[in-house]
């Protein structure tokens, strides 16, 4: 029995990481012919690794996503004459980390099952009344087709007629979700490796993508020796906590022979750090450790306020016995106060902020801290003191706490940056959820210059915006020669600089602060839920609460405008458009394929819409597309819109 394997890969930076090489070597043990299809015009790093494993490599534009790549490989790049000379065909993409046991064993196990085609896992039938339906299907990241199906006229005809899908969602719904039922309807049988039935439900609305929700269980208990990369960028708090993903990585690292660093290498480089921090809950409660003198560690305090001297010194006096402590200030008189107390400092002028990086050059670990105004001039002094405590207690509580932070860096060699949690009290509560706070384009320019390989997205602001942090000194090397005008935006950029250097970032708290903060956050959450319930009625869960608020806002918005347009023609536009009922038209951006009508109303390009004061536009799309559309509307001076 001879087997051909087609491995498909795509990377926005045109890089093939080492996890791909591991997978290809495993596939090679089960394949007589291994073809790699790169949905990119070239591979700029890792090409040698591909060449050492593959019998042939093809490069193509990323047209039609996975389905388009497989179609071209079968129909033209390799060709049917070559493909049909084999008994089995394997189609697999690069979204899998693993395998965590030999691929030969996986194929041997599946050889015992009678089926015309098989995969690793399947999604059970799903139905949500009034909104969505799709049949049971094998998930398309790994397919094996045996001789009866491979050599059938149905199989060849399917791929020759397969279109090049324009969007990822279209490819999922029309290719992945329909492929299994289409061939099953033609009489071909199928099977899967993983025991996904253990979590399937007769209540079809409760069926879900198990690889995205319970990866740890699938790997440990359900015979799924892979980890899907996609889930690291998905939110899961709608119906569960986020324990599974980190449990899965820890299990892989401790209980399998797979090198978990292959996972970290890829996800740090290729994913958004805000996604990683949330999905892997990279938030550390540091345990104190017996302090030791460290010549490689410096605490740099940037001071501005004389009224904070007493409080700053309480922390620094404890630290200077074990670590270097340096003071920087714009104020000569303030530096003299610190010098009198045994802390010589350095004066800097406005525009000379790059001296900060020069001051800490050569240190392995750097902590940067700022004091704050502790007077009652601008706000009650207790608020300023709580903010000061929030920063300094979590960053440099005492020398034992600092020693615990340094131990954390030692234990986690991929950890590069630690910031305090976002303050959520007093006036700082009003900053929560503001994201980039209007600074996205400026920050994007900074990141493009200092960390050009990182993903920066308007809908995914950094998880921690702070000028106070712990960082590995090697990361600060990228600040050499940074433009003076970029320094104000570095507080948004530290996690990107760490990521560009190959490190992930996290949040750090002392145990005492975390205990208090948990109580505070629970209080705020209860108060918010109670307020919403009083104003909008009962809700079953977090998603239901958001829906209550959205629907109330939608009704109020439609009541204020006599003419309503719905921007979008996707799933959300259909869902909310039916609720609006009286939409004058649906709107899409110029240049997109335009259907004649949607939900019974005409579809128009944005340039065709004449918007007056009595018009309102409802943006029915995801956050990423909303950000793009808001810019288009702003260019036309349109501000009467509502984001769903």
Coordinates of C-alpha atoms in Angstrom, one line a residue:
X1 CA 0.0 0.0 0.0
X2 CA 1.5 3.3 -1.2
X3 CA 0.5 6.6 0.4
X4 CA 0.9 10.2 -0.8
X5 CA 0.8 13.1 1.6
X6 CA 0.1 16.8 0.9
X7 CA 1.1 19.2 3.7
X8 CA -0.2 22.7 3.3
X9 CA 1.3 25.7 5.1
X10 CA 0.8 29.4 5.2
X11 CA 2.5 32.1 7.3
X12 CA 2.0 35.8 7.0
X13 CA 5.8 36.4 7.6
X14 CA 6.7 33.5 5.2
X15 CA 8.4 31.6 7.9
X16 CA 8.4 27.8 8.6
X17 CA 9.0 27.2 12.3
X18 CA 10.5 24.0 13.7
X19 CA 7.2 22.5 14.7
X20 CA 6.5 22.1 11.0
X21 CA 9.8 20.2 10.5
X22 CA 8.8 17.8 13.4
X23 CA 5.5 17.2 11.8
X24 CA 6.9 16.6 8.4
X25 CA 9.4 14.1 9.7
X26 CA 6.6 12.2 11.4
X27 CA 4.5 12.2 8.2
X28 CA 7.5 11.0 6.2
X29 CA 7.5 7.8 8.3
X30 CA 4.0 7.0 6.9
X31 CA 4.3 8.4 3.4
X32 CA 5.9 7.2 0.2
X33 CA 5.7 10.7 -1.3
X34 CA 5.5 14.0 0.7
X35 CA 4.5 17.2 -1.1
X36 CA 4.5 20.6 0.7
X37 CA 2.3 23.3 -0.7
X38 CA 3.2 26.8 0.6
X39 CA 0.3 29.3 0.2
X40 CA 2.9 32.0 -0.2
X41 CA 5.3 33.0 -3.0
X42 CA 8.4 32.1 -0.9
X43 CA 9.6 30.9 2.5
X44 CA 12.2 33.4 3.8
X45 CA 13.2 31.3 6.9
X46 CA 13.0 27.5 7.4
X47 CA 13.1 26.6 3.7
X48 CA 16.1 24.2 4.2
X49 CA 14.0 22.3 6.8
X50 CA 11.2 21.9 4.2
X51 CA 13.6 20.8 1.6
X52 CA 15.2 18.2 3.9
X53 CA 11.8 16.5 4.4
X54 CA 9.7 17.0 1.2
X55 CA 9.9 15.2 -2.1
X56 CA 8.6 18.4 -3.8
X57 CA 7.6 21.9 -2.7
X58 CA 5.1 24.1 -4.4
X59 CA 4.6 27.9 -4.0
X60 CA 1.4 29.6 -4.8
X61 CA -0.7 32.7 -3.8
X62 CA -3.0 32.1 -0.9
X63 CA -6.0 31.9 -3.2
X64 CA -9.0 29.9 -1.8
X65 CA -7.3 29.2 1.6
X66 CA -6.7 25.5 2.4
X67 CA -9.3 24.2 -0.1
X68 CA -7.7 26.2 -2.9
X69 CA -4.3 24.9 -2.1
X70 CA -5.4 21.3 -2.1
X71 CA -7.4 21.8 -5.3
X72 CA -4.3 23.2 -7.1
X73 CA -2.1 20.5 -5.7
X74 CA -4.4 17.7 -6.9
X75 CA -5.6 19.1 -10.2
X76 CA -2.4 20.8 -11.5
X77 CA 0.7 21.1 -9.3
X78 CA 1.0 17.3 -8.8
X79 CA -1.7 16.2 -11.2
X80 CA -4.2 13.4 -11.1
X81 CA -2.0 10.9 -12.9
X82 CA 0.6 11.2 -10.2
X83 CA -1.9 11.3 -7.3
X84 CA -3.9 8.3 -8.5
X85 CA -0.8 6.1 -8.7
X86 CA -1.1 5.9 -4.9
X87 CA -3.5 3.9 -2.7
X88 CA -4.1 6.5 -0.1
X89 CA -4.0 10.3 0.1
X90 CA -3.4 12.4 3.2
X91 CA -4.3 16.1 3.3
X92 CA -3.0 18.0 6.4
X93 CA -2.4 21.6 7.2
X94 CA 0.0 23.4 9.5
X95 CA -2.5 24.3 12.3
X96 CA -1.4 21.3 14.4
X97 CA 1.3 21.0 17.0
X98 CA 2.4 17.4 17.4
X99 CA 2.0 14.5 17.1
X100 CA 2.6 13.5 20.8
X101 CA 2.9 9.9 19.9
X102 CA 4.4 8.4 16.7
X103 CA 2.5 9.0 13.5
X104 CA 3.1 5.4 12.5
X105 CA 1.1 4.3 15.5
X106 CA -1.8 6.6 14.6
X107 CA -2.0 5.1 11.1
X108 CA -1.7 1.6 12.4
X109 CA -4.6 2.2 14.8
X110 CA -6.8 3.6 12.1
X111 CA -5.9 0.7 9.7
X112 CA -8.1 -1.4 12.0
X113 CA -11.1 0.7 11.3
X114 CA -13.3 0.2 8.2
X115 CA -13.8 3.5 6.5
X116 CA -13.4 5.1 3.1
X117 CA -12.0 8.3 4.6
X118 CA -11.0 9.3 8.1
X119 CA -9.7 12.3 10.2
X120 CA -8.5 13.1 13.6
X121 CA -11.7 14.6 15.1
X122 CA -15.2 15.6 14.2
X123 CA -17.8 18.1 15.1
X124 CA -21.2 16.8 16.0
X125 CA -24.3 18.0 14.3
X126 CA -25.2 21.6 15.4
X127 CA -28.4 23.5 15.4
X128 CA -29.4 26.8 16.9
X129 CA -33.0 27.5 16.1
X130 CA -33.5 30.5 13.9
X131 CA -29.8 31.2 13.5
X132 CA -27.5 28.4 12.4
X133 CA -27.2 24.7 11.4
X134 CA -24.5 22.4 10.1
X135 CA -24.2 18.6 9.9
X136 CA -21.7 16.3 11.6
X137 CA -18.4 16.6 9.9
X138 CA -14.7 15.7 10.1
X139 CA -12.6 18.7 10.8
X140 CA -10.5 19.4 7.7
X141 CA -7.1 20.0 9.3
X142 CA -6.3 16.3 8.7
X143 CA -8.0 14.0 6.1
X144 CA -7.0 10.5 4.9
X145 CA -8.7 9.1 1.8
X146 CA -8.5 5.4 1.0
X147 CA -8.5 3.8 -2.4
X148 CA -12.2 3.3 -3.0
X149 CA -12.9 7.0 -2.5
X150 CA -9.6 8.4 -3.8
X151 CA -10.0 6.6 -7.2
X152 CA -13.7 7.4 -7.6
X153 CA -15.1 9.8 -10.2
X154 CA -16.8 11.6 -7.3
X155 CA -13.6 12.6 -5.6
X156 CA -11.9 13.9 -8.7
X157 CA -15.1 15.8 -9.8
X158 CA -15.4 17.4 -6.4
X159 CA -12.0 18.9 -6.4
X160 CA -12.2 20.0 -10.0
X161 CA -15.4 21.8 -9.4
X162 CA -14.3 23.3 -6.0
X163 CA -14.4 27.1 -6.1
X164 CA -11.8 29.4 -4.7
X165 CA -13.4 30.8 -1.6
X166 CA -13.2 34.5 -1.0
X167 CA -13.2 34.5 2.9
X168 CA -12.1 32.1 5.6
X169 CA -15.7 31.8 7.0
X170 CA -17.0 30.9 3.6
X171 CA -14.3 28.2 3.2
X172 CA -15.3 26.8 6.6
X173 CA -19.0 26.7 6.0
X174 CA -19.0 25.5 2.4
X175 CA -15.9 23.3 2.4
X176 CA -15.2 21.9 5.9
X177 CA -18.8 21.7 7.2
X178 CA -20.2 20.2 4.1
X179 CA -17.5 17.9 2.8
X180 CA -18.2 14.9 5.1
X181 CA -22.0 14.9 4.6
X182 CA -21.6 15.3 0.8
X183 CA -19.5 12.2 0.5
X184 CA -21.4 10.3 3.2
X185 CA -24.5 10.9 1.1
X186 CA -22.8 9.3 -1.9
X187 CA -22.2 6.2 0.2
X188 CA -18.7 6.6 1.5
X189 CA -18.1 5.7 5.1
X190 CA -15.9 7.7 7.5
X191 CA -14.2 7.4 10.9
X192 CA -12.1 9.5 13.3
X193 CA -9.3 8.9 15.7
X194 CA -10.5 10.9 18.7
X195 CA -13.3 9.9 21.0
X196 CA -15.4 13.1 20.6
X197 CA -18.7 11.3 21.2
X198 CA -17.9 11.4 25.0
X199 CA -18.9 15.1 24.9
X200 CA -21.5 15.1 22.2
X201 CA -25.1 16.1 23.1
X202 CA -28.6 15.2 21.9
X203 CA -29.3 18.9 22.5
X204 CA -27.6 20.0 19.3
X205 CA -27.2 23.6 20.4
X206 CA -24.7 22.3 23.1
X207 CA -22.3 20.7 20.6
X208 CA -19.0 22.6 20.1
X209 CA -15.5 22.4 18.6
X210 CA -13.9 20.2 21.2
X211 CA -10.3 20.9 20.2
X212 CA -11.0 24.6 20.9
X213 CA -12.7 24.1 24.3
X214 CA -11.3 21.0 26.0
X215 CA -7.9 20.5 24.4
X216 CA -6.4 19.1 27.6
X217 CA -9.1 16.4 27.9
X218 CA -8.8 15.5 24.3
X219 CA -5.0 15.0 24.5
X220 CA -5.0 13.2 27.9
X221 CA -8.2 11.1 27.7
X222 CA -9.8 11.2 24.2
X223 CA -7.0 9.9 21.9
X224 CA -6.2 13.2 20.2
X225 CA -2.4 13.5 20.2
X226 CA -2.3 17.1 18.8
X227 CA -2.8 20.7 19.9
X228 CA -4.6 23.0 17.5
X229 CA -3.0 26.4 17.2
X230 CA -6.2 28.2 16.3
X231 CA -7.7 28.0 19.8
X232 CA -5.0 30.2 21.3
X233 CA -6.6 33.2 19.6
X234 CA -10.2 32.4 20.6
X235 CA -12.2 33.8 23.4
X236 CA -13.8 31.0 25.5
X237 CA -15.3 32.9 28.5
X238 CA -18.8 32.8 27.0
X239 CA -19.5 29.2 28.3
X240 CA -16.4 28.2 30.3
X241 CA -13.2 29.3 32.0
X242 CA -9.9 29.1 30.2
X243 CA -8.1 26.3 32.1
X244 CA -7.8 23.7 29.3
X245 CA -5.2 25.4 27.1
X246 CA -2.5 26.0 29.7
X247 CA -3.3 22.5 31.2
X248 CA -2.7 21.0 27.8
X249 CA 0.7 22.8 27.2
X250 CA 1.8 21.8 30.7
X251 CA 0.8 18.2 30.1
X252 CA 2.6 18.1 26.7
X253 CA 5.7 19.5 28.4
X254 CA 5.7 17.1 31.4
X255 CA 4.1 13.9 30.1
X256 CA 5.1 13.6 26.5
X257 CA 8.4 13.5 24.6
X258 CA 7.3 16.5 22.4
X259 CA 9.5 19.6 22.9
X260 CA 7.0 22.2 24.1
X261 CA 9.4 24.9 23.0
X262 CA 8.4 24.2 19.5
X263 CA 4.9 25.5 20.5
X264 CA 6.2 28.6 22.3
X265 CA 8.5 29.5 19.5
X266 CA 5.7 29.6 17.0
X267 CA 2.9 31.2 19.0
X268 CA 5.1 34.0 20.4
X269 CA 6.2 34.9 16.9
X270 CA 3.0 34.5 15.0
X271 CA 0.1 35.4 17.4
X272 CA -1.1 38.5 19.1
X273 CA 0.3 38.9 22.6
X274 CA -3.0 40.0 24.0
X275 CA -4.5 36.8 22.8
X276 CA -1.7 34.8 24.4
X277 CA -1.9 36.6 27.7
X278 CA -5.7 36.0 28.0
X279 CA -5.8 32.4 26.6
X280 CA -2.8 31.2 28.7
X281 CA -3.7 33.4 31.7
X282 CA -0.2 34.7 31.9
X283 CA -0.8 36.4 35.2
X284 CA 1.6 35.6 38.0
X285 CA 1.1 35.8 41.8
X286 CA 4.7 35.9 43.0
X287 CA 5.7 34.0 46.1
X288 CA 8.5 35.7 48.2
X289 CA 11.9 34.1 48.0
X290 CA 14.9 34.5 50.2
X291 CA 16.7 37.5 48.8
X292 CA 20.2 37.3 47.3
X293 CA 22.5 40.0 46.1
X294 CA 22.3 40.3 42.3
X295 CA 24.7 42.4 40.4
X296 CA 22.7 41.8 37.2
X297 CA 19.6 43.5 38.4
X298 CA 18.7 47.2 38.6
X299 CA 15.7 49.2 39.8
X300 CA 15.4 52.5 38.0
X301 CA 13.1 55.0 39.7
X302 CA 12.0 58.0 37.6
X303 CA 10.8 60.7 40.0
X304 CA 8.9 63.9 39.7
X305 CA 7.1 64.7 42.9
X306 CA 8.6 65.8 46.2
X307 CA 5.5 64.8 48.1
X308 CA 6.2 61.1 47.1
X309 CA 9.8 61.0 48.4
X310 CA 8.8 59.5 51.8
X311 CA 6.9 56.7 50.1
X312 CA 9.5 56.0 47.4
X313 CA 12.2 55.7 50.0
X314 CA 10.3 53.2 52.1
X315 CA 10.6 50.7 49.2
X316 CA 14.1 51.7 47.9
X317 CA 15.8 51.5 51.3
X318 CA 14.9 47.8 51.5
X319 CA 16.0 47.1 47.9
X320 CA 19.4 48.8 47.8
X321 CA 21.0 46.2 50.0
X322 CA 20.5 43.5 47.3
X323 CA 20.2 45.3 44.0
X324 CA 21.4 48.4 42.2
X325 CA 19.0 51.3 42.6
X326 CA 19.2 54.4 40.3
X327 CA 17.2 57.6 40.4
X328 CA 16.4 59.7 37.3
X329 CA 14.6 63.1 37.4
X330 CA 14.0 66.2 35.3
X331 CA 14.3 68.2 38.6
X332 CA 17.7 69.1 40.0
X333 CA 16.2 70.1 43.4
X334 CA 14.4 66.8 43.7
X335 CA 17.6 64.8 42.9
X336 CA 19.4 66.6 45.7
X337 CA 16.7 65.4 48.2
X338 CA 17.4 61.8 47.2
X339 CA 21.1 62.3 47.2
X340 CA 20.9 63.6 50.8
X341 CA 19.3 60.3 51.7
X342 CA 22.0 58.2 50.0
X343 CA 20.6 57.8 46.5
X344 CA 22.7 59.5 43.9
X345 CA 20.8 60.2 40.7
X346 CA 21.0 61.4 37.1
X347 CA 19.4 64.5 35.7
X348 CA 17.7 64.2 32.3
X349 CA 16.2 66.9 30.1
X350 CA 13.0 66.6 28.1
X351 CA 13.8 64.8 24.8
X352 CA 16.7 62.9 26.4
X353 CA 14.6 59.9 27.5
X354 CA 16.9 57.6 25.6
X355 CA 19.2 58.0 28.6
X356 CA 16.9 55.6 30.3
X357 CA 18.1 52.7 28.2
X358 CA 21.8 53.9 28.5
X359 CA 21.5 53.9 32.2
X360 CA 20.5 50.3 32.4
X361 CA 22.8 49.0 29.7
X362 CA 24.5 45.7 30.6
X363 CA 21.9 44.6 33.2
X364 CA 20.1 41.3 32.8
X365 CA 16.9 42.3 34.6
X366 CA 15.6 45.9 34.7
X367 CA 12.7 47.3 36.7
X368 CA 11.4 50.8 35.7
X369 CA 9.2 52.6 38.1
X370 CA 7.6 56.1 38.4
X371 CA 6.4 58.0 41.4
X372 CA 3.1 59.8 41.4
X373 CA 1.5 62.9 42.8
X374 CA 0.4 62.1 46.4
X375 CA -1.0 65.6 47.1
X376 CA -4.7 66.5 47.3
X377 CA -4.4 69.2 44.6
X378 CA -5.8 67.3 41.6
X379 CA -7.6 64.5 43.5
X380 CA -7.9 63.2 47.0
X381 CA -4.4 62.1 48.2
X382 CA -5.8 58.7 49.1
X383 CA -6.5 58.0 45.4
X384 CA -2.9 58.8 44.5
X385 CA -1.6 56.8 47.3
X386 CA -3.7 53.8 46.3
X387 CA -2.3 54.1 42.7
X388 CA 1.2 54.3 44.1
X389 CA 0.6 51.2 46.2
X390 CA -0.9 49.5 43.2
X391 CA 2.4 49.9 41.2
X392 CA 5.1 49.7 43.8
X393 CA 3.6 46.9 45.8
X394 CA 3.3 44.6 42.8
X395 CA 6.7 45.6 41.3
X396 CA 9.0 46.0 44.3
X397 CA 7.1 45.1 47.4
X398 CA 10.4 44.1 49.2
X399 CA 13.6 42.4 48.3
X400 CA 12.0 38.9 48.9
X401 CA 9.3 39.8 46.4
X402 CA 11.9 41.0 43.9
X403 CA 13.8 37.8 44.4
X404 CA 10.6 35.9 43.7
X405 CA 10.2 37.8 40.4
X406 CA 13.7 37.0 39.4
X407 CA 13.1 33.4 40.2
X408 CA 10.0 33.5 37.9
X409 CA 12.2 34.8 35.1
X410 CA 14.6 32.0 35.7
X411 CA 12.0 29.3 35.7
X412 CA 10.3 30.6 32.6
X413 CA 13.0 31.4 30.1
X414 CA 10.5 32.6 27.5
X415 CA 9.1 35.2 29.9
X416 CA 10.4 38.7 28.9
X417 CA 8.2 41.4 30.4
X418 CA 6.0 41.8 33.5
X419 CA 3.6 44.7 34.1
X420 CA 1.2 45.4 37.0
X421 CA -2.5 44.7 36.6
X422 CA -4.6 47.5 35.2
X423 CA -5.9 49.7 38.1
X424 CA -9.7 49.4 38.4
X425 CA -10.6 51.9 41.1
X426 CA -11.6 55.6 41.3
X427 CA -10.9 57.5 38.1
X428 CA -8.9 54.7 36.7
X429 CA -12.0 52.6 36.3
X430 CA -13.1 55.0 33.6
X431 CA -10.1 54.0 31.5
X432 CA -10.9 50.3 31.4
X433 CA -12.0 49.2 28.0
X434 CA -10.6 52.2 26.1
X435 CA -7.9 50.1 24.5
X436 CA -5.7 52.2 22.4
X437 CA -7.4 55.4 23.6
X438 CA -7.1 56.9 20.2
X439 CA -3.4 56.2 19.8
X440 CA -3.5 53.2 17.6
X441 CA -1.9 54.7 14.5
X442 CA 0.9 56.4 16.4
X443 CA 1.7 53.2 18.3
X444 CA 1.5 51.2 15.1
X445 CA 4.3 53.4 13.7
X446 CA 6.4 52.8 16.7
X447 CA 5.9 49.0 16.6
X448 CA 6.5 49.0 12.8
X449 CA 9.9 50.6 13.5
X450 CA 11.0 48.7 16.6
X451 CA 9.2 45.4 16.3
X452 CA 8.3 45.0 12.6
X453 CA 7.4 41.3 12.8
X454 CA 4.7 41.6 15.5
X455 CA 1.0 41.5 14.9
X456 CA -0.6 44.8 15.9
X457 CA -4.4 45.0 15.4
X458 CA -6.7 47.8 16.3
X459 CA -9.3 45.4 17.8
X460 CA -6.7 43.8 20.1
X461 CA -5.1 46.5 22.2
X462 CA -2.2 45.5 24.5
X463 CA -3.3 43.8 27.8
X464 CA -1.1 46.1 29.8
X465 CA -0.4 49.8 29.1
X466 CA 2.2 50.9 31.6
X467 CA 5.5 52.8 32.0
X468 CA 6.2 50.6 35.0
X469 CA 7.5 47.1 34.3
X470 CA 10.1 44.4 34.8
X471 CA 12.0 43.4 31.6
X472 CA 14.9 41.4 30.5
X473 CA 17.8 43.8 29.7
X474 CA 18.5 42.2 26.3
X475 CA 15.1 43.4 25.1
X476 CA 16.0 47.1 25.7
X477 CA 18.7 46.9 23.1
X478 CA 16.0 47.7 20.5
X479 CA 15.6 51.2 22.0
X480 CA 19.0 52.3 20.7
X481 CA 18.4 55.3 18.5
X482 CA 14.6 55.3 19.0
X483 CA 13.1 58.6 17.9
X484 CA 12.3 61.0 20.7
X485 CA 8.7 61.5 19.5
X486 CA 8.1 57.8 20.0
X487 CA 8.9 57.7 23.7
X488 CA 5.4 58.7 24.9
X489 CA 4.0 55.6 23.1
X490 CA 6.4 53.1 24.5
X491 CA 3.9 52.3 27.3
X492 CA 1.8 50.7 24.6
X493 CA 4.7 48.9 23.0
X494 CA 6.7 47.0 25.6
X495 CA 5.0 43.7 25.0
X496 CA 5.6 44.0 21.2
X497 CA 9.3 44.7 21.8
X498 CA 9.5 41.6 24.0
X499 CA 7.6 39.5 21.5
X500 CA 9.9 40.6 18.7
X501 CA 12.8 39.4 20.8
X502 CA 11.2 36.0 21.2
X503 CA 9.5 36.5 24.6
X504 CA 6.0 36.5 26.0
X505 CA 4.7 39.0 28.5
X506 CA 2.5 38.8 31.6
X507 CA 1.0 40.5 34.6
X508 CA 2.5 40.2 38.1
X509 CA 1.0 40.7 41.5
X510 CA 2.1 40.2 45.1
X511 CA 0.0 37.7 47.0
X512 CA -1.3 40.3 49.3
X513 CA -2.3 42.6 46.5
X514 CA -3.9 39.8 44.5
X515 CA -6.0 38.9 47.5
X516 CA -7.4 42.4 47.9
X517 CA -7.7 43.0 44.1
X518 CA -9.8 39.8 43.7
X519 CA -12.3 41.1 46.3
X520 CA -12.4 44.5 44.6
X521 CA -13.0 43.0 41.1
X522 CA -15.7 40.8 42.4
X523 CA -17.4 43.8 44.0
X524 CA -17.3 45.7 40.7
X525 CA -18.6 42.7 38.8
X526 CA -21.5 42.2 41.1
X527 CA -22.4 45.9 41.1
X528 CA -22.3 46.0 37.3
X529 CA -24.4 42.9 37.0
X530 CA -26.9 44.3 39.5
X531 CA -27.1 47.6 37.7
X532 CA -27.7 46.0 34.3
X533 CA -30.3 43.7 35.7
X534 CA -32.2 46.6 37.3
X535 CA -32.2 48.5 34.0
X536 CA -32.5 45.8 31.4
X537 CA -34.0 42.8 33.1
X538 CA -32.7 39.3 33.8
X539 CA -29.9 37.6 31.8
X540 CA -28.7 34.0 31.8
X541 CA -25.0 34.5 31.3
X542 CA -22.3 36.9 30.2
X543 CA -23.3 36.6 26.5
X544 CA -26.9 37.2 27.4
X545 CA -26.0 40.3 29.4
X546 CA -24.2 41.8 26.5
X547 CA -27.1 41.0 24.2
X548 CA -29.5 42.7 26.6
X549 CA -27.4 45.9 26.5
X550 CA -27.0 45.7 22.7
X551 CA -30.7 45.2 22.1
X552 CA -31.6 48.2 24.3
X553 CA -29.0 50.3 22.5
X554 CA -30.2 49.2 19.1
X555 CA -33.9 50.0 20.0
X556 CA -32.9 53.4 21.3
X557 CA -30.7 54.1 18.2
X558 CA -33.4 53.1 15.8
X559 CA -36.0 55.3 17.6
X560 CA -33.7 58.3 17.2
X561 CA -33.2 58.0 13.5
X562 CA -36.0 57.9 10.9
X563 CA -33.8 56.2 8.3
X564 CA -31.7 53.1 9.2
X565 CA -29.0 51.4 7.2
X566 CA -27.3 48.2 8.1
X567 CA -23.6 48.0 7.3
X568 CA -22.7 44.4 6.4
X569 CA -24.2 41.3 4.6
X570 CA -22.9 38.5 6.8
X571 CA -24.2 36.4 9.6
X572 CA -24.5 39.3 12.1
X573 CA -26.2 41.5 9.5
X574 CA -28.8 38.8 8.9
X575 CA -29.3 38.2 12.6
X576 CA -29.7 41.9 13.7
X577 CA -31.2 43.0 10.4
X578 CA -34.2 40.8 11.0
X579 CA -34.6 42.4 14.4
X580 CA -34.4 45.9 13.0
X581 CA -37.0 45.1 10.3
X582 CA -37.2 48.5 8.7
X583 CA -33.7 48.9 7.3
X584 CA -33.8 51.1 4.2
X585 CA -30.8 49.3 2.7
X586 CA -27.8 47.2 3.5
X587 CA -24.4 48.8 2.9
X588 CA -21.0 47.2 1.9
X589 CA -17.7 48.8 1.2
X590 CA -16.9 49.8 -2.3
X591 CA -15.2 47.1 -4.4
X592 CA -16.7 44.1 -2.6
X593 CA -19.0 41.7 -4.5
X594 CA -22.5 43.1 -4.1
X595 CA -25.6 40.9 -3.9
X596 CA -28.8 42.4 -5.3
X597 CA -30.6 42.4 -2.0
X598 CA -30.2 41.1 1.6
X599 CA -33.0 40.3 4.0
X600 CA -35.4 41.7 1.5
X601 CA -33.8 45.1 1.2
X602 CA -31.5 46.5 -1.5
X603 CA -27.7 46.4 -1.1
X604 CA -25.7 49.5 -1.8
X605 CA -22.0 50.5 -1.9
X606 CA -21.0 53.1 0.7
X607 CA -20.4 55.6 -2.0
X608 CA -24.0 55.2 -3.2
X609 CA -25.5 56.1 0.2
X610 CA -26.6 59.6 0.8
X611 CA -26.6 60.1 4.6
X612 CA -28.5 63.0 6.2
X613 CA -28.9 64.0 9.8
X614 CA -31.9 61.7 10.3
X615 CA -29.9 58.6 9.1
X616 CA -28.3 56.0 11.4
X617 CA -26.0 53.2 10.3
X618 CA -25.8 50.0 12.3
X619 CA -22.4 48.2 12.0
X620 CA -23.2 44.5 12.0
X621 CA -19.7 42.8 11.8
X622 CA -16.8 41.7 14.0
X623 CA -14.5 44.1 15.8
X624 CA -11.8 44.0 13.1
X625 CA -14.2 44.9 10.3
X626 CA -15.9 47.5 12.5
X627 CA -12.5 49.3 13.0
X628 CA -12.0 49.4 9.2
X629 CA -15.5 50.6 8.5
X630 CA -15.3 53.3 11.2
X631 CA -12.3 54.8 9.4
X632 CA -14.3 54.8 6.1
X633 CA -17.2 56.5 7.7
X634 CA -15.0 59.1 9.4
X635 CA -13.5 60.0 6.0
X636 CA -17.0 60.8 4.8
X637 CA -17.8 62.7 8.0
X638 CA -20.4 60.2 9.1
X639 CA -20.6 59.9 12.9
X640 CA -24.2 58.6 13.4
X641 CA -23.4 54.9 13.7
X642 CA -23.9 52.1 16.3
X643 CA -21.5 49.2 16.7
X644 CA -23.2 45.9 17.5

